[in-house]
Structure formats: structure tokens, C-alpha cells
């Protein structure tokens, strides 16, 4: 899945720079099209999710939306002083029975933030020198009793020059999170899956 990338504001700037209240953040996320998009994806997946204990299900992608699992009270300092926010995209996948492999392997977002936006954007693009808000927006999600998470990691490889000089980077547009999310006897082989899910993003 690839969630609508624009506008970026509901993802990071509304919360960290503008200090909008939670209800407004949720409304802006809905306006971005990401909530509608994940609803379509989950509706299409519903028959498979209903049988996930027999045949495990994976959903990976660059959702372009942060997770409520990363926004704990303890992680407030990492998100511009904003505490928990009930993010609608991550809540939707949770209600559908999908679990975040990274948060299962690393439950504490303080010690393991899992940021994927963005290793190529350490500073905001306006030249002010303000730090670019960092978020996890890329995920490897899974459903099914037979798929235990062994590990889930972030990884940056190759050339990774900060914006605006990203054209020659090994991953010029976006992600750098990789995951080894699951193994399961019989049906699912051990996987190492690229994630535009908890991936680090260098999108201009």
C-alpha cells in the first residue's frame, strides 16, 4: 500500500509546528485521503483477514501516516511536546486485526522510536534550521495466530545525503526501513521485506 503523500501537514507539521488539537489533527488526516484509502484496502482484505489463522496475512507499505502506538505519553518530547494522539489510520488497521511487527518487537517508542521519515530530512526545508519532525510512517503489518514476530528493524544503506541533494541517493524518494517480520511453520517462509511501512523517508 502507498498512502497519499500530500499534504504532509496532518502527518507532522500540524502537530509539531502548529500545535493543533487532537480533533483537528484527526480531521486533517481524514481530509488527506489516507483514512479513505486504508478503508478501501481493508475492505478488499476482509475475506483474507477472516481466514488469517489458517493463512497468515501481511500488509506492507508507505502509509504516509503516523501511528498511535508511537505517540505515548513517554514519547511526548520526540513529537514536539505532543502527547498521545488517536491516529485514525493506525487505529483502522488495528481494528481490522492487523498488528505492527515493529511495535511487537520493540514495544517502547522511547527506546525504539522506529522513525522512517526521514533520514534525508534532518532539518525543515524552510532554511530556519528547525529540526524536521520525525515519524514512523511505514509498516509491516500482519495478522494470523501462526505468524510470530522474530524481529523487525530499521536499516539505512548506501548513499544517504540530506535534502535537497537526494537525487543520487540509493533510495532517492523514500524509504529505508527494512523488516524481518515473521516466520511461520508451513505456509510462510522467513521473510526480509522492504518496508515502505516503517521506512525512513527522503521524499522531497
Coordinates of C-alpha atoms in Angstrom, one line a residue:
X1 CA 0.0 0.0 0.0
X2 CA 1.1 3.6 -0.7
X3 CA -0.9 6.2 1.2
X4 CA -1.5 9.7 -0.3
X5 CA 1.7 11.6 0.4
X6 CA 0.2 15.1 0.3
X7 CA -0.5 17.1 2.3
X8 CA 2.3 16.2 4.7
X9 CA 0.9 18.6 7.3
X10 CA -1.5 16.2 9.1
X11 CA 1.3 13.8 9.4
X12 CA 3.9 16.0 11.1
X13 CA 3.6 19.8 10.9
X14 CA 0.1 20.4 12.2
X15 CA 1.0 18.7 15.5
X16 CA 4.7 19.7 16.0
X17 CA 4.7 23.2 14.5
X18 CA 1.1 24.4 14.7
X19 CA 0.0 22.7 17.9
X20 CA -3.4 21.9 16.6
X21 CA -5.7 20.0 19.0
X22 CA -6.2 16.3 18.5
X23 CA -9.7 16.6 17.0
X24 CA -8.3 18.9 14.3
X25 CA -5.4 16.6 13.6
X26 CA -7.8 13.7 13.1
X27 CA -10.0 15.8 10.8
X28 CA -7.0 16.9 8.7
X29 CA -5.9 13.3 8.4
X30 CA -9.3 12.3 7.1
X31 CA -9.2 15.2 4.6
X32 CA -5.8 13.9 3.3
X33 CA -7.5 10.8 1.8
X34 CA -5.4 8.4 3.9
X35 CA -8.3 7.3 6.0
X36 CA -10.5 6.6 2.9
X37 CA -7.6 4.8 1.3
X38 CA -6.9 2.4 4.2
X39 CA -10.7 1.8 4.4
X40 CA -10.7 0.6 0.8
X41 CA -7.7 -1.6 1.3
X42 CA -9.1 -3.2 4.5
X43 CA -12.4 -3.8 2.8
X44 CA -10.7 -5.7 0.0
X45 CA -8.7 -7.7 2.5
X46 CA -11.6 -8.6 4.8
X47 CA -12.1 -12.1 3.4
X48 CA -8.5 -12.9 3.8
X49 CA -8.3 -11.4 7.3
X50 CA -11.3 -13.5 8.3
X51 CA -9.1 -16.6 7.5
X52 CA -5.8 -15.3 8.8
X53 CA -5.4 -18.0 11.4
X54 CA -5.4 -20.5 8.6
X55 CA -3.4 -18.4 6.1
X56 CA -1.3 -15.6 7.5
X57 CA -1.8 -12.1 6.0
X58 CA 0.8 -9.4 5.6
X59 CA 0.2 -5.7 4.7
X60 CA 3.2 -3.6 4.0
X61 CA 3.6 -0.1 2.6
X62 CA 4.4 3.6 2.9
X63 CA 1.2 4.7 4.6
X64 CA 2.3 8.3 5.0
X65 CA 0.5 8.4 8.3
X66 CA 1.9 8.1 11.9
X67 CA 0.8 5.6 14.4
X68 CA -1.0 6.0 17.7
X69 CA 1.4 3.2 19.0
X70 CA 4.3 5.7 18.6
X71 CA 2.5 8.5 20.4
X72 CA 2.7 7.6 24.0
X73 CA 3.0 10.0 26.9
X74 CA 6.6 8.9 27.4
X75 CA 7.4 9.8 23.8
X76 CA 6.0 13.3 24.1
X77 CA 9.4 15.0 23.8
X78 CA 10.0 13.3 20.5
X79 CA 6.9 14.8 18.9
X80 CA 7.1 18.5 19.5
X81 CA 5.7 18.2 23.0
X82 CA 2.5 16.5 21.8
X83 CA 1.3 13.6 23.9
X84 CA -0.9 10.7 22.8
X85 CA -2.9 11.2 19.6
X86 CA -5.5 8.7 18.4
X87 CA -4.4 8.4 14.8
X88 CA -7.2 7.1 12.6
X89 CA -5.2 5.1 10.0
X90 CA -3.3 3.0 12.6
X91 CA -6.5 2.6 14.6
X92 CA -8.3 1.3 11.5
X93 CA -5.7 -1.4 10.8
X94 CA -5.7 -2.4 14.5
X95 CA -9.5 -2.8 14.5
X96 CA -9.2 -5.0 11.4
X97 CA -6.9 -7.4 13.3
X98 CA -3.5 -6.3 11.8
X99 CA -0.6 -5.9 14.2
X100 CA 2.5 -3.7 13.7
X101 CA 5.5 -6.0 13.6
X102 CA 7.9 -3.3 14.7
X103 CA 5.9 -2.4 17.8
X104 CA 5.5 -6.0 18.7
X105 CA 9.3 -6.5 18.5
X106 CA 10.0 -3.1 20.2
X107 CA 7.1 -2.0 22.4
X108 CA 8.7 1.1 23.8
X109 CA 8.7 4.1 21.3
X110 CA 11.1 6.0 23.6
X111 CA 13.9 3.5 23.4
X112 CA 13.0 2.3 19.9
X113 CA 11.2 5.2 18.0
X114 CA 11.4 3.4 14.6
X115 CA 11.3 6.7 12.7
X116 CA 11.2 6.3 9.0
X117 CA 10.5 9.9 8.0
X118 CA 13.2 10.9 7.4
X119 CA 17.0 10.2 7.4
X120 CA 17.3 12.6 4.4
X121 CA 15.4 15.4 6.2
X122 CA 17.2 16.3 9.5
X123 CA 16.1 19.9 9.1
X124 CA 12.9 21.6 7.9
X125 CA 13.1 22.8 4.3
X126 CA 12.4 26.5 5.1
X127 CA 16.0 27.2 5.9
X128 CA 15.2 28.1 9.5
X129 CA 17.3 25.3 10.9
X130 CA 14.4 23.9 12.8
X131 CA 14.5 20.1 13.2
X132 CA 12.3 18.2 10.8
X133 CA 9.6 16.3 12.8
X134 CA 10.4 12.6 12.7
X135 CA 7.8 9.9 12.5
X136 CA 7.3 6.3 11.7
X137 CA 5.0 6.2 8.6
X138 CA 6.0 2.9 7.0
X139 CA 4.8 -0.5 8.3
X140 CA 4.9 -4.3 8.0
X141 CA 1.6 -5.4 9.5
X142 CA 0.5 -8.9 10.0
X143 CA -2.5 -11.0 11.1
X144 CA -2.8 -14.6 12.0
X145 CA -2.1 -16.8 15.0
X146 CA 0.6 -18.7 13.2
X147 CA 2.9 -15.8 12.4
X148 CA 5.2 -14.9 15.4
X149 CA 7.3 -11.8 15.1
X150 CA 11.0 -12.7 15.5
X151 CA 12.4 -9.2 14.8
X152 CA 11.7 -6.0 13.0
X153 CA 14.3 -3.4 12.3
X154 CA 15.1 -0.2 10.5
X155 CA 18.1 0.0 8.2
X156 CA 19.7 2.7 6.1
X157 CA 22.1 1.5 3.4
X158 CA 24.3 3.2 0.7
X159 CA 24.4 6.9 -0.1
X160 CA 22.0 8.9 2.1
X161 CA 22.7 12.6 1.5
X162 CA 20.3 15.0 3.2
X163 CA 17.7 17.0 1.2
X164 CA 17.9 18.7 -1.2
X165 CA 20.7 16.6 -2.7
X166 CA 18.7 13.4 -2.7
X167 CA 18.7 12.6 -6.4
X168 CA 21.8 10.4 -6.3
X169 CA 20.9 8.6 -3.1
X170 CA 20.5 4.8 -3.3
X171 CA 16.9 5.3 -2.1
X172 CA 16.2 8.8 -3.5
X173 CA 12.4 9.1 -3.0
X174 CA 11.7 7.5 0.3
X175 CA 12.2 4.5 2.5
X176 CA 14.9 3.0 4.5
X177 CA 13.2 0.7 6.9
X178 CA 13.5 -3.0 6.4
X179 CA 11.9 -5.7 8.4
X180 CA 12.4 -9.3 9.2
X181 CA 8.9 -9.5 10.5
X182 CA 7.8 -13.1 10.7
X183 CA 8.3 -16.8 10.4
X184 CA 5.6 -19.4 10.5
X185 CA 5.7 -23.2 10.1
X186 CA 4.3 -24.5 6.9
X187 CA 2.8 -21.6 5.0
X188 CA 5.1 -18.5 5.4
X189 CA 8.8 -18.6 4.8
X190 CA 11.1 -16.4 6.9
X191 CA 11.0 -13.1 5.2
X192 CA 13.1 -10.0 4.9
X193 CA 10.7 -7.5 3.4
X194 CA 11.4 -3.9 2.3
X195 CA 9.2 -1.5 4.0
X196 CA 7.7 1.4 2.8
X197 CA 5.9 1.0 6.1
X198 CA 8.2 1.8 8.9
X199 CA 10.7 3.1 6.4
X200 CA 12.7 6.2 6.5
X201 CA 11.6 8.7 4.0
X202 CA 13.6 11.0 1.9
X203 CA 10.8 12.3 -0.2
X204 CA 11.3 16.0 -1.2

